[in-house]
């Protein structure tokens, strides 16, 4: 009985080995007939499909993308005017106003206090123009500014940031009855407006402190050249 059982096991193992050899001969490495690769499971791309780039069509590659076209177009100027000059589109600077300027006053050296120099400095970051002459008022007078001298400027008094323009004032003549002031009113001409700016009160500098004003004071036109102002201020009467 023991010998027969052993012989049956040996026969069974031999039959299984033969069946396995026949199965390996009929199937390829991937488990399909004739050695063909097994298909990828449904819903999963094969390795060749996942690395194969999609070539663009000639018509698509010839056309720029919408974003590239938009970025290539020049953008309009933020101010809407491509012209320099700051304001009227004709290259002219705007008129200076009181908020644009820092005003300083001084006497000329060796002068007897009969003449006052007014220096206007552009305190902004854009150019502006001082037209004609400063409208000056002393005391309670607010209607009639000082008349101008015969002193036209050699150039339009357009001043850039931190630049200066000058005007001179004849305050009084020797022997004339005078009044004393510690401040004055000043306003500026604006050709683009039907009315000129309202006068603001300006204190005299520490070096001047006060001015003595006679009956017929007058003022020069604005000028970029201080020497031109001096020429008219000290001109023989």
Short mmCIF file of C-alpha atoms in Angstrom, two decimals:
data_model
loop_
_atom_site.label_atom_id
_atom_site.label_comp_id
_atom_site.label_asym_id
_atom_site.label_seq_id
_atom_site.Cartn_x
_atom_site.Cartn_y
_atom_site.Cartn_z
CA UNK A 1 0.00 0.00 0.00
CA UNK A 2 2.80 2.43 0.86
CA UNK A 3 4.60 1.73 -2.44
CA UNK A 4 1.47 2.27 -4.56
CA UNK A 5 0.74 5.65 -2.93
CA UNK A 6 4.23 6.80 -3.69
CA UNK A 7 3.95 5.83 -7.35
CA UNK A 8 0.65 7.80 -7.75
CA UNK A 9 2.21 11.00 -6.37
CA UNK A 10 5.14 10.70 -8.73
CA UNK A 11 2.80 10.23 -11.69
CA UNK A 12 0.71 13.25 -10.65
CA UNK A 13 3.77 15.54 -10.35
CA UNK A 14 5.05 14.44 -13.73
CA UNK A 15 1.71 15.16 -15.41
CA UNK A 16 1.60 18.67 -13.90
CA UNK A 17 5.10 19.45 -15.20
CA UNK A 18 4.15 18.37 -18.73
CA UNK A 19 1.00 20.52 -18.65
CA UNK A 20 3.03 23.53 -17.54
CA UNK A 21 5.53 23.07 -20.39
CA UNK A 22 2.73 22.85 -22.97
CA UNK A 23 1.14 26.03 -21.58
CA UNK A 24 4.45 27.94 -21.70
CA UNK A 25 5.00 26.87 -25.31
CA UNK A 26 1.55 28.09 -26.43
CA UNK A 27 1.76 31.57 -24.71
CA UNK A 28 4.26 34.36 -25.14
CA UNK A 29 6.03 36.32 -22.34
CA UNK A 30 3.09 38.61 -21.86
CA UNK A 31 0.50 35.87 -21.60
CA UNK A 32 -0.96 36.18 -25.14
CA UNK A 33 -0.61 34.10 -28.24
CA UNK A 34 2.38 34.46 -30.58
CA UNK A 35 4.33 36.58 -28.11
CA UNK A 36 2.22 39.77 -28.62
CA UNK A 37 2.22 42.35 -25.77
CA UNK A 38 -0.87 42.30 -23.64
CA UNK A 39 -3.14 45.34 -24.12
CA UNK A 40 -3.25 48.00 -21.41
CA UNK A 41 -6.19 47.81 -19.03
CA UNK A 42 -9.26 49.79 -20.02
CA UNK A 43 -9.00 53.50 -19.08
CA UNK A 44 -5.17 53.51 -18.74
CA UNK A 45 -2.87 54.94 -21.43
CA UNK A 46 -0.01 52.74 -22.59
CA UNK A 47 3.59 53.79 -22.00
CA UNK A 48 4.07 54.78 -25.68
CA UNK A 49 1.00 57.01 -25.61
CA UNK A 50 1.99 58.82 -22.41
CA UNK A 51 5.36 60.04 -23.77
CA UNK A 52 4.34 60.76 -27.34
CA UNK A 53 3.93 64.57 -27.78
CA UNK A 54 1.01 65.92 -29.76
CA UNK A 55 2.35 67.82 -32.77
CA UNK A 56 0.57 71.13 -33.51
CA UNK A 57 -1.02 71.55 -36.88
CA UNK A 58 0.69 73.97 -39.30
CA UNK A 59 -2.21 76.41 -39.06
CA UNK A 60 -2.04 76.50 -35.25
CA UNK A 61 1.73 76.95 -35.04
CA UNK A 62 1.66 79.84 -37.51
CA UNK A 63 -0.78 81.84 -35.41
CA UNK A 64 0.43 83.78 -32.32
CA UNK A 65 -1.48 83.12 -29.15
CA UNK A 66 -4.04 85.66 -27.97
CA UNK A 67 -1.98 86.54 -24.90
CA UNK A 68 1.17 87.09 -27.00
CA UNK A 69 -0.72 89.38 -29.39
CA UNK A 70 -2.16 91.40 -26.52
CA UNK A 71 1.22 91.86 -24.81
CA UNK A 72 2.88 92.91 -28.08
CA UNK A 73 0.52 95.85 -28.59
CA UNK A 74 1.78 99.21 -27.21
CA UNK A 75 -0.21 100.49 -24.26
CA UNK A 76 -1.64 104.03 -24.33
CA UNK A 77 0.07 106.74 -22.30
CA UNK A 78 -1.23 107.11 -18.77
CA UNK A 79 -1.73 110.83 -19.32
CA UNK A 80 -3.47 110.45 -22.66
CA UNK A 81 -1.09 112.92 -24.33
CA UNK A 82 2.29 111.87 -25.65
CA UNK A 83 3.51 115.45 -25.67
CA UNK A 84 5.91 117.02 -23.17
CA UNK A 85 5.25 120.25 -21.33
CA UNK A 86 2.70 119.10 -18.83
CA UNK A 87 -0.69 120.27 -19.61
CA UNK A 88 -2.02 121.90 -22.73
CA UNK A 89 -0.77 119.44 -25.40
CA UNK A 90 1.25 122.20 -27.12
CA UNK A 91 4.51 121.74 -25.22
CA UNK A 92 3.82 124.68 -22.86
CA UNK A 93 4.18 124.40 -19.13
CA UNK A 94 1.19 125.28 -16.97
CA UNK A 95 1.01 128.60 -15.16
CA UNK A 96 2.60 128.63 -11.70
CA UNK A 97 0.22 128.99 -8.76
CA UNK A 98 0.86 129.86 -5.13
CA UNK A 99 0.93 126.18 -4.06
CA UNK A 100 3.74 125.50 -6.57
CA UNK A 101 6.16 128.12 -5.28
CA UNK A 102 8.40 128.95 -2.38
CA UNK A 103 8.86 132.74 -2.05
CA UNK A 104 11.94 134.32 -0.52
CA UNK A 105 12.82 138.00 -0.07
CA UNK A 106 16.16 139.77 0.30
CA UNK A 107 17.84 143.15 0.06
CA UNK A 108 20.75 143.82 -2.23
CA UNK A 109 24.09 144.25 -0.52
CA UNK A 110 25.06 147.87 0.12
CA UNK A 111 21.54 148.99 -0.71
CA UNK A 112 19.69 151.36 1.59
CA UNK A 113 16.57 149.20 1.67
CA UNK A 114 14.94 151.01 -1.22
CA UNK A 115 14.83 147.85 -3.37
CA UNK A 116 13.55 144.34 -2.66
CA UNK A 117 14.44 141.14 -4.50
CA UNK A 118 11.73 138.48 -4.74
CA UNK A 119 12.90 134.93 -5.54
CA UNK A 120 10.35 132.31 -6.58
CA UNK A 121 11.49 128.66 -6.44
CA UNK A 122 9.50 125.86 -8.07
CA UNK A 123 8.76 123.45 -5.20
CA UNK A 124 7.02 120.82 -7.38
CA UNK A 125 8.35 118.06 -9.64
CA UNK A 126 6.97 119.53 -12.89
CA UNK A 127 7.75 122.76 -14.80
CA UNK A 128 5.52 125.82 -14.54
CA UNK A 129 5.60 129.33 -16.01
CA UNK A 130 5.52 132.69 -14.26
CA UNK A 131 3.75 135.06 -16.63
CA UNK A 132 4.21 138.85 -16.80
CA UNK A 133 4.98 140.21 -13.31
CA UNK A 134 3.98 139.36 -9.73
CA UNK A 135 0.83 141.07 -8.50
CA UNK A 136 2.01 142.68 -5.25
CA UNK A 137 -0.06 144.37 -2.53
CA UNK A 138 1.01 146.13 0.66
CA UNK A 139 -1.18 146.79 3.65
CA UNK A 140 -4.92 146.98 3.15
CA UNK A 141 -4.68 147.38 -0.64
CA UNK A 142 -6.13 144.29 -2.31
CA UNK A 143 -7.58 145.69 -5.53
CA UNK A 144 -4.73 147.44 -7.32
CA UNK A 145 -1.39 145.64 -7.46
CA UNK A 146 1.90 147.47 -7.94
CA UNK A 147 2.37 148.65 -11.55
CA UNK A 148 5.14 147.03 -13.62
CA UNK A 149 8.34 148.74 -14.62
CA UNK A 150 9.38 148.92 -18.23
CA UNK A 151 11.26 145.64 -17.86
CA UNK A 152 10.10 142.88 -20.22
CA UNK A 153 11.83 139.52 -19.69
CA UNK A 154 14.39 138.21 -22.18
CA UNK A 155 12.72 134.79 -22.10
CA UNK A 156 9.52 133.23 -20.85
CA UNK A 157 10.03 132.53 -17.15
CA UNK A 158 9.43 128.78 -17.20
CA UNK A 159 11.07 127.13 -14.21
CA UNK A 160 11.66 123.44 -13.70
CA UNK A 161 11.77 121.67 -10.33
CA UNK A 162 14.00 123.58 -7.86
CA UNK A 163 14.70 126.32 -10.42
CA UNK A 164 14.25 130.01 -9.67
CA UNK A 165 12.83 133.17 -11.20
CA UNK A 166 13.28 136.74 -9.97
CA UNK A 167 11.44 140.02 -9.71
CA UNK A 168 12.61 143.31 -8.19
CA UNK A 169 10.64 145.99 -6.38
CA UNK A 170 11.38 149.72 -6.12
CA UNK A 171 10.05 150.50 -2.66
CA UNK A 172 10.55 154.25 -2.15
CA UNK A 173 12.52 157.35 -3.14
CA UNK A 174 14.65 159.41 -0.80
CA UNK A 175 12.65 161.99 1.14
CA UNK A 176 9.32 160.34 0.30
CA UNK A 177 6.66 159.71 2.90
CA UNK A 178 6.60 156.00 3.66
CA UNK A 179 4.77 153.23 5.53
CA UNK A 180 6.32 150.13 7.07
CA UNK A 181 5.11 146.53 6.49
CA UNK A 182 6.19 143.10 7.70
CA UNK A 183 4.40 141.15 4.95
CA UNK A 184 2.90 141.59 1.51
CA UNK A 185 0.28 139.98 -0.72
CA UNK A 186 1.25 138.21 -3.94
CA UNK A 187 -0.75 136.65 -6.80
CA UNK A 188 0.15 135.20 -10.20
CA UNK A 189 -1.14 135.67 -13.72
CA UNK A 190 -2.77 132.70 -15.46
CA UNK A 191 -3.49 133.32 -19.20
CA UNK A 192 -5.77 130.29 -19.37
CA UNK A 193 -8.14 131.72 -16.73
CA UNK A 194 -10.46 134.70 -16.96
CA UNK A 195 -9.46 135.66 -13.41
CA UNK A 196 -6.01 135.62 -11.85
CA UNK A 197 -5.29 133.83 -8.61
CA UNK A 198 -6.25 135.39 -5.31
CA UNK A 199 -3.43 137.07 -3.40
CA UNK A 200 -1.91 135.22 -0.46
CA UNK A 201 -0.09 136.88 2.41
CA UNK A 202 3.67 136.26 2.52
CA UNK A 203 5.87 137.06 5.50
CA UNK A 204 9.19 138.73 4.82
CA UNK A 205 12.31 136.69 5.46
CA UNK A 206 14.29 137.01 8.67
CA UNK A 207 17.00 138.95 6.85
CA UNK A 208 14.51 141.56 5.69
CA UNK A 209 12.02 141.66 8.61
CA UNK A 210 10.20 144.76 7.31
CA UNK A 211 10.01 147.01 4.23
CA UNK A 212 9.50 150.73 3.91
CA UNK A 213 7.15 151.58 1.06
CA UNK A 214 6.63 155.00 -0.51
CA UNK A 215 3.84 156.48 -2.59
CA UNK A 216 4.74 154.97 -5.97
CA UNK A 217 6.35 151.55 -5.67
CA UNK A 218 6.70 149.38 -8.80
CA UNK A 219 7.83 145.87 -9.73
CA UNK A 220 9.75 144.25 -12.60
CA UNK A 221 8.54 141.43 -14.83
CA UNK A 222 9.55 137.92 -13.84
CA UNK A 223 12.97 137.04 -15.18
CA UNK A 224 15.19 133.96 -15.14
CA UNK A 225 18.30 136.16 -15.05
CA UNK A 226 18.84 138.05 -11.79
CA UNK A 227 21.19 140.49 -13.55
CA UNK A 228 18.39 141.58 -15.85
CA UNK A 229 16.26 142.35 -12.81
CA UNK A 230 19.06 144.40 -11.26
CA UNK A 231 19.49 146.32 -14.49
CA UNK A 232 15.93 147.65 -14.30
CA UNK A 233 15.69 148.00 -10.53
CA UNK A 234 18.74 150.25 -10.34
CA UNK A 235 18.07 152.04 -13.61
CA UNK A 236 18.41 155.81 -13.26
CA UNK A 237 15.03 157.47 -12.78
#
